[in-house]
Coordinates of C-alpha atoms in Angstrom, one line a residue:
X486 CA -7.2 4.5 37.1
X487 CA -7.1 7.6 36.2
X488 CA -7.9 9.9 32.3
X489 CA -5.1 12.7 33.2
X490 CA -2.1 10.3 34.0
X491 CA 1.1 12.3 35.1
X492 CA 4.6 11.9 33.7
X493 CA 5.7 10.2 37.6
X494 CA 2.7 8.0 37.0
X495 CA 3.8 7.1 33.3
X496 CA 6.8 6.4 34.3
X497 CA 5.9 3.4 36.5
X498 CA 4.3 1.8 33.9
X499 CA 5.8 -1.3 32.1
X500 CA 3.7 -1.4 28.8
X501 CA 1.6 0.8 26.7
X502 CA -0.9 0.3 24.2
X503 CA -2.1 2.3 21.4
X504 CA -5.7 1.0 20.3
X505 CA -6.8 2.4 16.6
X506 CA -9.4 1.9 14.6
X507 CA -6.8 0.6 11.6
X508 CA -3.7 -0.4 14.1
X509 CA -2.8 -1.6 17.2
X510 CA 0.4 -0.7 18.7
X511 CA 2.5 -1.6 21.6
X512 CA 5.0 -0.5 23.4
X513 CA 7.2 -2.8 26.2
X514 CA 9.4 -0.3 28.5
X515 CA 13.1 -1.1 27.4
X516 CA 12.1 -2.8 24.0
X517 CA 10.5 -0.5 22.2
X518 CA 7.5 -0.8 19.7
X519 CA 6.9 -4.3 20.2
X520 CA 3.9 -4.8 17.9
X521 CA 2.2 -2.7 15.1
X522 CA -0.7 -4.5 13.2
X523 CA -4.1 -4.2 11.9
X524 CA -6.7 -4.1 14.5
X525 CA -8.7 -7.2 13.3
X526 CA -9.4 -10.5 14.2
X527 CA -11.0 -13.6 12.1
X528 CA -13.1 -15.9 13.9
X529 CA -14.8 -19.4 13.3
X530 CA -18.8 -18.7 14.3
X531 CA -19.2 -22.3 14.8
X532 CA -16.8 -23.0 17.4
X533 CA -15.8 -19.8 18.4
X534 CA -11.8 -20.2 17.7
X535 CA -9.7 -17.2 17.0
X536 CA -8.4 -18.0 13.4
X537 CA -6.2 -15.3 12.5
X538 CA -5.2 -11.4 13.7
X539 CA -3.5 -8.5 12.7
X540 CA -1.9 -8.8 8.9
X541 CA -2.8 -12.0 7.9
X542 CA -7.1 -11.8 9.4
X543 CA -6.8 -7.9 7.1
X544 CA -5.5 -9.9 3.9
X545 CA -9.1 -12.4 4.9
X546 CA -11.3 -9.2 4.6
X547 CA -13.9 -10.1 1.9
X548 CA -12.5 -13.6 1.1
X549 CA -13.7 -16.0 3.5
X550 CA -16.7 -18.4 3.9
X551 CA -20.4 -17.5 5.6
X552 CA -18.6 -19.6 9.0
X553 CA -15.4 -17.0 9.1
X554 CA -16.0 -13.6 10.2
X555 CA -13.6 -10.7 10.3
X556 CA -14.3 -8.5 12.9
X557 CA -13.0 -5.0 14.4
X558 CA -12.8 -4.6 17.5
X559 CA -11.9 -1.1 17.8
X560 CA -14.3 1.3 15.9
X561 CA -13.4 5.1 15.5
X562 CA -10.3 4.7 18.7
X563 CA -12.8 2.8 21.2
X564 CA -13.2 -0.6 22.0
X565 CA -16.1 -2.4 20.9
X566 CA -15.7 -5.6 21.8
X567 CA -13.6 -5.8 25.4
X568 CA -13.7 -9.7 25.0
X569 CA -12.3 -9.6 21.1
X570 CA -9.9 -6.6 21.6
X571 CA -8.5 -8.6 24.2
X572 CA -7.8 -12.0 22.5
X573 CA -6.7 -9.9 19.7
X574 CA -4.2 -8.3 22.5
X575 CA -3.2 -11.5 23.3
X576 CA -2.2 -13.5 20.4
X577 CA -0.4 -10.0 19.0
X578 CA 1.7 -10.0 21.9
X579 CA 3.0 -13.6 21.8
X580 CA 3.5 -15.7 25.2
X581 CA 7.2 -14.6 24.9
X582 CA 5.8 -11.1 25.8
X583 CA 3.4 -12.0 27.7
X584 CA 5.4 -13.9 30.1
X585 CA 8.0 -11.3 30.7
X586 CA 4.9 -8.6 31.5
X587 CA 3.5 -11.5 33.8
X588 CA 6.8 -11.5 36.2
X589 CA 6.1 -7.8 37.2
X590 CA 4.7 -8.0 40.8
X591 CA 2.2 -5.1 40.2
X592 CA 2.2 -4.7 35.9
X593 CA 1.0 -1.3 35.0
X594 CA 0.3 -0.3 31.5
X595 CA -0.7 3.1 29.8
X596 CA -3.1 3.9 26.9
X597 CA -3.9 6.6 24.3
X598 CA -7.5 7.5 24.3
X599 CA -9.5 9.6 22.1
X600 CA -10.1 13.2 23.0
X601 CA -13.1 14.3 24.9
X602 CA -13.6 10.2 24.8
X603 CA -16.7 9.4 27.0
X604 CA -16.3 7.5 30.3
X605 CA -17.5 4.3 28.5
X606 CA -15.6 4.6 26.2
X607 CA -12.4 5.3 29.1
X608 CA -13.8 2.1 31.0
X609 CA -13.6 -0.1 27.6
X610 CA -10.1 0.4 27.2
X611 CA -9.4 0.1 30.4
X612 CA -11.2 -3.0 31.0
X613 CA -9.4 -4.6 27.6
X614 CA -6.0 -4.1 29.7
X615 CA -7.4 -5.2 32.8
X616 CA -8.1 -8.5 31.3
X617 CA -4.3 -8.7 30.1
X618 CA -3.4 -8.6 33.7
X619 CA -2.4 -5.1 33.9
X620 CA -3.8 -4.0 38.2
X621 CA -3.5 -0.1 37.0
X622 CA -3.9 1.6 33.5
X623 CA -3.1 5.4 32.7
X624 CA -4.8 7.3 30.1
X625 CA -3.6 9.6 28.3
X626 CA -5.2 11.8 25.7
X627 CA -3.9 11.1 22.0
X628 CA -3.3 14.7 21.2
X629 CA -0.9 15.2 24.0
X630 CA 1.1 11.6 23.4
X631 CA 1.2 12.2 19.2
X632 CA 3.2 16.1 19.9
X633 CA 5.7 14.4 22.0
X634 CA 5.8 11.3 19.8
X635 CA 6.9 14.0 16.8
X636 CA 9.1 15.9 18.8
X637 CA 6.8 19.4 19.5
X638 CA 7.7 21.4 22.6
X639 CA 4.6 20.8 24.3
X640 CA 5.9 21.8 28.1
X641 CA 7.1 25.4 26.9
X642 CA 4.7 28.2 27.8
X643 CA 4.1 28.5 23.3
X644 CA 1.5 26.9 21.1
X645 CA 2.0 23.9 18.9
X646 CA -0.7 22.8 16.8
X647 CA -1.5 19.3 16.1
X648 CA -3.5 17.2 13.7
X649 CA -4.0 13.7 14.4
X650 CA -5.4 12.1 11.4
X651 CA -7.1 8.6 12.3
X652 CA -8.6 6.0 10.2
X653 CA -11.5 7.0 11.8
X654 CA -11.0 10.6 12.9
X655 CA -9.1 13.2 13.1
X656 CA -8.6 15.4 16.4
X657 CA -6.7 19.0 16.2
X658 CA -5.5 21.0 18.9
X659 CA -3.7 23.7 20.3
X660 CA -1.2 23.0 23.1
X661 CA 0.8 25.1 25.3
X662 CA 2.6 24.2 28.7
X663 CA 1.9 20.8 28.6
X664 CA -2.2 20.7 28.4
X665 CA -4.6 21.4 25.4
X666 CA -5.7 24.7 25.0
X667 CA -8.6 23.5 22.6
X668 CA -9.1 20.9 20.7
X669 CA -12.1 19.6 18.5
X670 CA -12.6 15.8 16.9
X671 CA -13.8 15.2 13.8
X672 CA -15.8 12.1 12.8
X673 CA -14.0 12.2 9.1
X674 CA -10.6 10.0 8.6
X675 CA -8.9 8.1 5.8
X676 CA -12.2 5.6 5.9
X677 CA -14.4 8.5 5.2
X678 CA -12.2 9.1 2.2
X679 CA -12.1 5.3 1.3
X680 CA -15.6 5.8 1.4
X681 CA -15.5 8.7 -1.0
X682 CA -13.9 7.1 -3.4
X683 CA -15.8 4.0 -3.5
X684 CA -18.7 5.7 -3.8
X685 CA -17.7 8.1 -6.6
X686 CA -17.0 5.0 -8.4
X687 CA -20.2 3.3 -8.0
X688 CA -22.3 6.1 -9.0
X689 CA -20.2 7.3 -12.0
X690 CA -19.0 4.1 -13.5
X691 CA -21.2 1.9 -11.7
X692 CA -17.9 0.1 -10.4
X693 CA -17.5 -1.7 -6.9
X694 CA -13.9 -1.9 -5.8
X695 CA -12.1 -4.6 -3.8
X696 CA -11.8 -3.0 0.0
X697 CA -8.1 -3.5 -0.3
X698 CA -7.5 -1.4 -3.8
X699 CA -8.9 1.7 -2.2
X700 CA -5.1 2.4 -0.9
X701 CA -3.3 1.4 -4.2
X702 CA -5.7 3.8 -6.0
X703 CA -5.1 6.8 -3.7
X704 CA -1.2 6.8 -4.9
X705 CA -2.3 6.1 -8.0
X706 CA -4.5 9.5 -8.3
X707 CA -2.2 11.2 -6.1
X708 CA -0.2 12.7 -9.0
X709 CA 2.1 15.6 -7.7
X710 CA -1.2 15.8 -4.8
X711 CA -4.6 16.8 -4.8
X712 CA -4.0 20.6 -5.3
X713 CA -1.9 19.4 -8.2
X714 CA -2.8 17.9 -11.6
X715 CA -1.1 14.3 -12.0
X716 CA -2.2 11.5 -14.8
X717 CA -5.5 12.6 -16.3
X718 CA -6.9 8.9 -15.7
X719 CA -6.0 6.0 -14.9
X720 CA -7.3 1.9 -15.1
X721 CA -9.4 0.7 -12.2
X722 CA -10.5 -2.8 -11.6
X723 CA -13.7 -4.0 -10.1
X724 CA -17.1 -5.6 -10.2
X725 CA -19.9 -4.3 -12.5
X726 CA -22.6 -3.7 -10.4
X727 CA -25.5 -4.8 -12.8
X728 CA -24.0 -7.7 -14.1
X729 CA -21.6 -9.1 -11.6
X730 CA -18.8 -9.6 -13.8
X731 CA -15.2 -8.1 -13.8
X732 CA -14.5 -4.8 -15.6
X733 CA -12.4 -2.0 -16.1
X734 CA -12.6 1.3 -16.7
X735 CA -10.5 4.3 -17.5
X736 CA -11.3 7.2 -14.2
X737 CA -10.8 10.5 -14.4
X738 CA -8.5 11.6 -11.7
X739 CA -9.5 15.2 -11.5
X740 CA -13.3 14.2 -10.6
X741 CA -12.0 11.3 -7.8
X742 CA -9.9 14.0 -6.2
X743 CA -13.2 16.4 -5.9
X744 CA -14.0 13.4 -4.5
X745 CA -11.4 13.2 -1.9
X746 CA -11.7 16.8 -0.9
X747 CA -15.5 16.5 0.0
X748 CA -14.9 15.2 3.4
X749 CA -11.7 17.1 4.3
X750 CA -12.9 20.5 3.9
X751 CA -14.6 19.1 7.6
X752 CA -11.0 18.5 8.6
X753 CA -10.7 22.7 7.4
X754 CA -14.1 23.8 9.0
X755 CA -12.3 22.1 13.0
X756 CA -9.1 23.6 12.0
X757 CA -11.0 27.0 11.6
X758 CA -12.8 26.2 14.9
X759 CA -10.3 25.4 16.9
X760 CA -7.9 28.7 16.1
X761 CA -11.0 31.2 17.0
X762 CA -11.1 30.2 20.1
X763 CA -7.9 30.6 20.9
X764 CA -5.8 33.0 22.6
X765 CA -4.5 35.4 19.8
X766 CA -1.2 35.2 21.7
X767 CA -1.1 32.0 20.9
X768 CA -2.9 32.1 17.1
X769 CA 0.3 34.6 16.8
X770 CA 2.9 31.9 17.4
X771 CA 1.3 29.3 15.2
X772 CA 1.4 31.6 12.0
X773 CA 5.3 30.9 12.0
X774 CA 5.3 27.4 13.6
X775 CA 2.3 26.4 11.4
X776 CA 0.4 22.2 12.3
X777 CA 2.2 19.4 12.7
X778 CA 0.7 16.0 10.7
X779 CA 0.4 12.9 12.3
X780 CA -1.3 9.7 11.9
X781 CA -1.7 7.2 9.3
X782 CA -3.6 9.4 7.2
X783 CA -1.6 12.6 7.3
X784 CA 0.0 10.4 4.2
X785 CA -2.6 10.7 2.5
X786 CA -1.1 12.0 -1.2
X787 CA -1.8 16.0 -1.0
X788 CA -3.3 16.3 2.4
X789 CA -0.6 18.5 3.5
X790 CA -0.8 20.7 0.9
X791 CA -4.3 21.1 0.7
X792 CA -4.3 22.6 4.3
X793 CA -1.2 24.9 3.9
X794 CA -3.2 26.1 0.7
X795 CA -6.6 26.6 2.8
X796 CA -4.8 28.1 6.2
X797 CA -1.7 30.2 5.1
X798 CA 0.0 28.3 7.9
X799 CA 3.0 26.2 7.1
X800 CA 2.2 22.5 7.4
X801 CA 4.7 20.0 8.3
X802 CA 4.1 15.9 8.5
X803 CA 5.9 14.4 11.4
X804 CA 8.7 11.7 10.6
X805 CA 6.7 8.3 10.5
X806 CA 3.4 9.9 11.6
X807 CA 1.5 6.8 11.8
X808 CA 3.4 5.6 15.1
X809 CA 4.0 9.1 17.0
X810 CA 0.9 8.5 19.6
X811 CA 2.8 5.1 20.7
X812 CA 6.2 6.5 20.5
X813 CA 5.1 9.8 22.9
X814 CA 3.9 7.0 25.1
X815 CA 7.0 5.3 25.0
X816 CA 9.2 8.8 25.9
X817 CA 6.8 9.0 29.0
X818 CA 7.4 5.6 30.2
X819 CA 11.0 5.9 29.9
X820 CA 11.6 9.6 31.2
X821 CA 12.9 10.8 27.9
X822 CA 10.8 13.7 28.5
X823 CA 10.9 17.0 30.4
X824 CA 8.3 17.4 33.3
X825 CA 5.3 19.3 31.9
X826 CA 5.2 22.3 33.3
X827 CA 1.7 22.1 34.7
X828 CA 3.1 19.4 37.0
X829 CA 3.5 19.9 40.8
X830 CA 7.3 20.6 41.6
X831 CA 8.3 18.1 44.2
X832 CA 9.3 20.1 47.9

């Protein structure tokens, strides 16, 4: 078991998981992306039963009795709950799945793990696998699996800067010859900016919005992006917080999208970080090649153009950014990918 995992090591594995705060993905070697749902569970507190998980325990969130919980097991890209992730793990995957993982003599499996995530935090995820019968798990570092997910050259001797935008956080790094050069993570992700909103809305319109309108409503402000005016207001739905009752209101989109800019000028501050204390050699190749986007919330309406406006740099948002990490994990395990060029040449 092992945090640095090389491509000959990857390549023996037969499954890989990508645990995230909002999704969990997997990837079976020759099948592809076999599951990608939301990483919760519902369970009965009374007897204990596992009621629901992924897409249909989400849809539960807020509308179920004091004896059904909805719980998350994995909290800002580490497991909190080995024993929960796992039965999550386990109903996501099926039997049919399971069964055909079961037949391996010795099943191996890889995972994506936070950067600079804390040996806990390694043995968690490791552990959760464990108990899904795999004898050996790889880690390997999210940053490195989400550039070749998208398709950056991360084995040539030239930098390629990624942002991994989480629900949770959001990790950025410089890469060159197959390692990270530097990286930083950022404790601010697409629930901080949930969180934002719902907030704003509380305080100015004394307002409380349904959990699951907060998405909706970021389209809705999006307009041509948050550098860019769109609609000057539009109708929210909620529950008036003196009274109880339903209400709407007419919000002003400008103010919301102050709103949403407060915790992403921390995403700007690691961004800044991470380039001075780089190699200028390198700063010099990213001022053509500019950051890659990926993640769930590198869709978040006007992200991208916020940071090409703040850094100068181009910015570019991979194809489908919310599954690169799982997908790089995939090329490894298949040997789509070049060997990195930090690993030892065979004799």
């Amino acid at each position: 078991m092992t945090a640095t995992a090389s491509l000959e090591q990857l390549r023996r594995c037969h499954f890989a998981v990508d645990l995230g705060a909002a999704r969990t993905r997997v990837y079976v070697k020759g099948a592809g992306v076999v599951v990608d749902q939301p990483s919760v569970a519902a369970v009965n507190t009374r007897t204990g039963a596992l009621i629901a998980v992924g897409e249909f325990a989400e849809k539960m969130t807020g509308r179920t009795p004091d004896y059904i919980r909805v719980v998350r097991p994995v909290s800002g890209g580490t497991v909190v709950d080995i024993e929960m992730a796992q039965r999550m793990l386990r109903h996501l995957l099926g039997d049919k799945i399971r069964r055909s993982l079961r037949r391996k003599p010795i099943l191996r499996a890889a995972a994506c793990t936070p950067h600079d995530a804390d040996p806990l935090a390694q043995r968690a995820c490791i552990e959760t696998l464990v108990g899904l019968g795999a004898r050996r798990v790889e880690l390997v570092d999210t940053l490195i699996a989400a550039a070749v997910g998208c398709g950056l050259p991360v084995e040539r001797p030239e930098a390629t800067m990624v942002l991994v935008c989480g629900a949770a956080a959001t990790q950025v790094a410089v890469l060159s010859l197959g390692s990270i050069v530097n990286a930083v993570r950022i404790p601010v992700g697409g629930e901080a900016v949930d969180h934002a909103i719902v907030q704003h809305l509380r305080h100015q319109h004394e307002l409380m919005l349904p959990s699951q309108s907060v998405r909706p409503l970021q389209l809705a402000l999006s307009g041509n992006g948050l550098t860019a005016s769109g609609p000057a207001s539009t109708e929210i739905h909620g529950r008036d917080v003196a009274t109880g009752l339903a209400r709407s209101v007419q919000v002003d989109t400008a103010a919301v999208r102050d709103a949403i800019q407060t915790p992403l000028t921390a995403v700007l501050d690691g961004i800044g970080k991470v380039l001075r204390d780089c190699p200028p050699d390198l700063v010099a190749d990213l001022a053509d090649r500019g950051i890659m986007m990926v993640g769930g919330s590198a869709l978040l309406p006007g992200f991208d153009q916020m940071l090409r406006h703040a850094t100068g740099m181009p910015v570019h948002i991979a194809e489908r950014p919310e599954v690169c990490a799982v997908e790089g994990l995939g090329a490894m395990l298949e040997g789509r990918i070049e060997p990195l060029a930090l690993d030892p040449l065979s004799d």
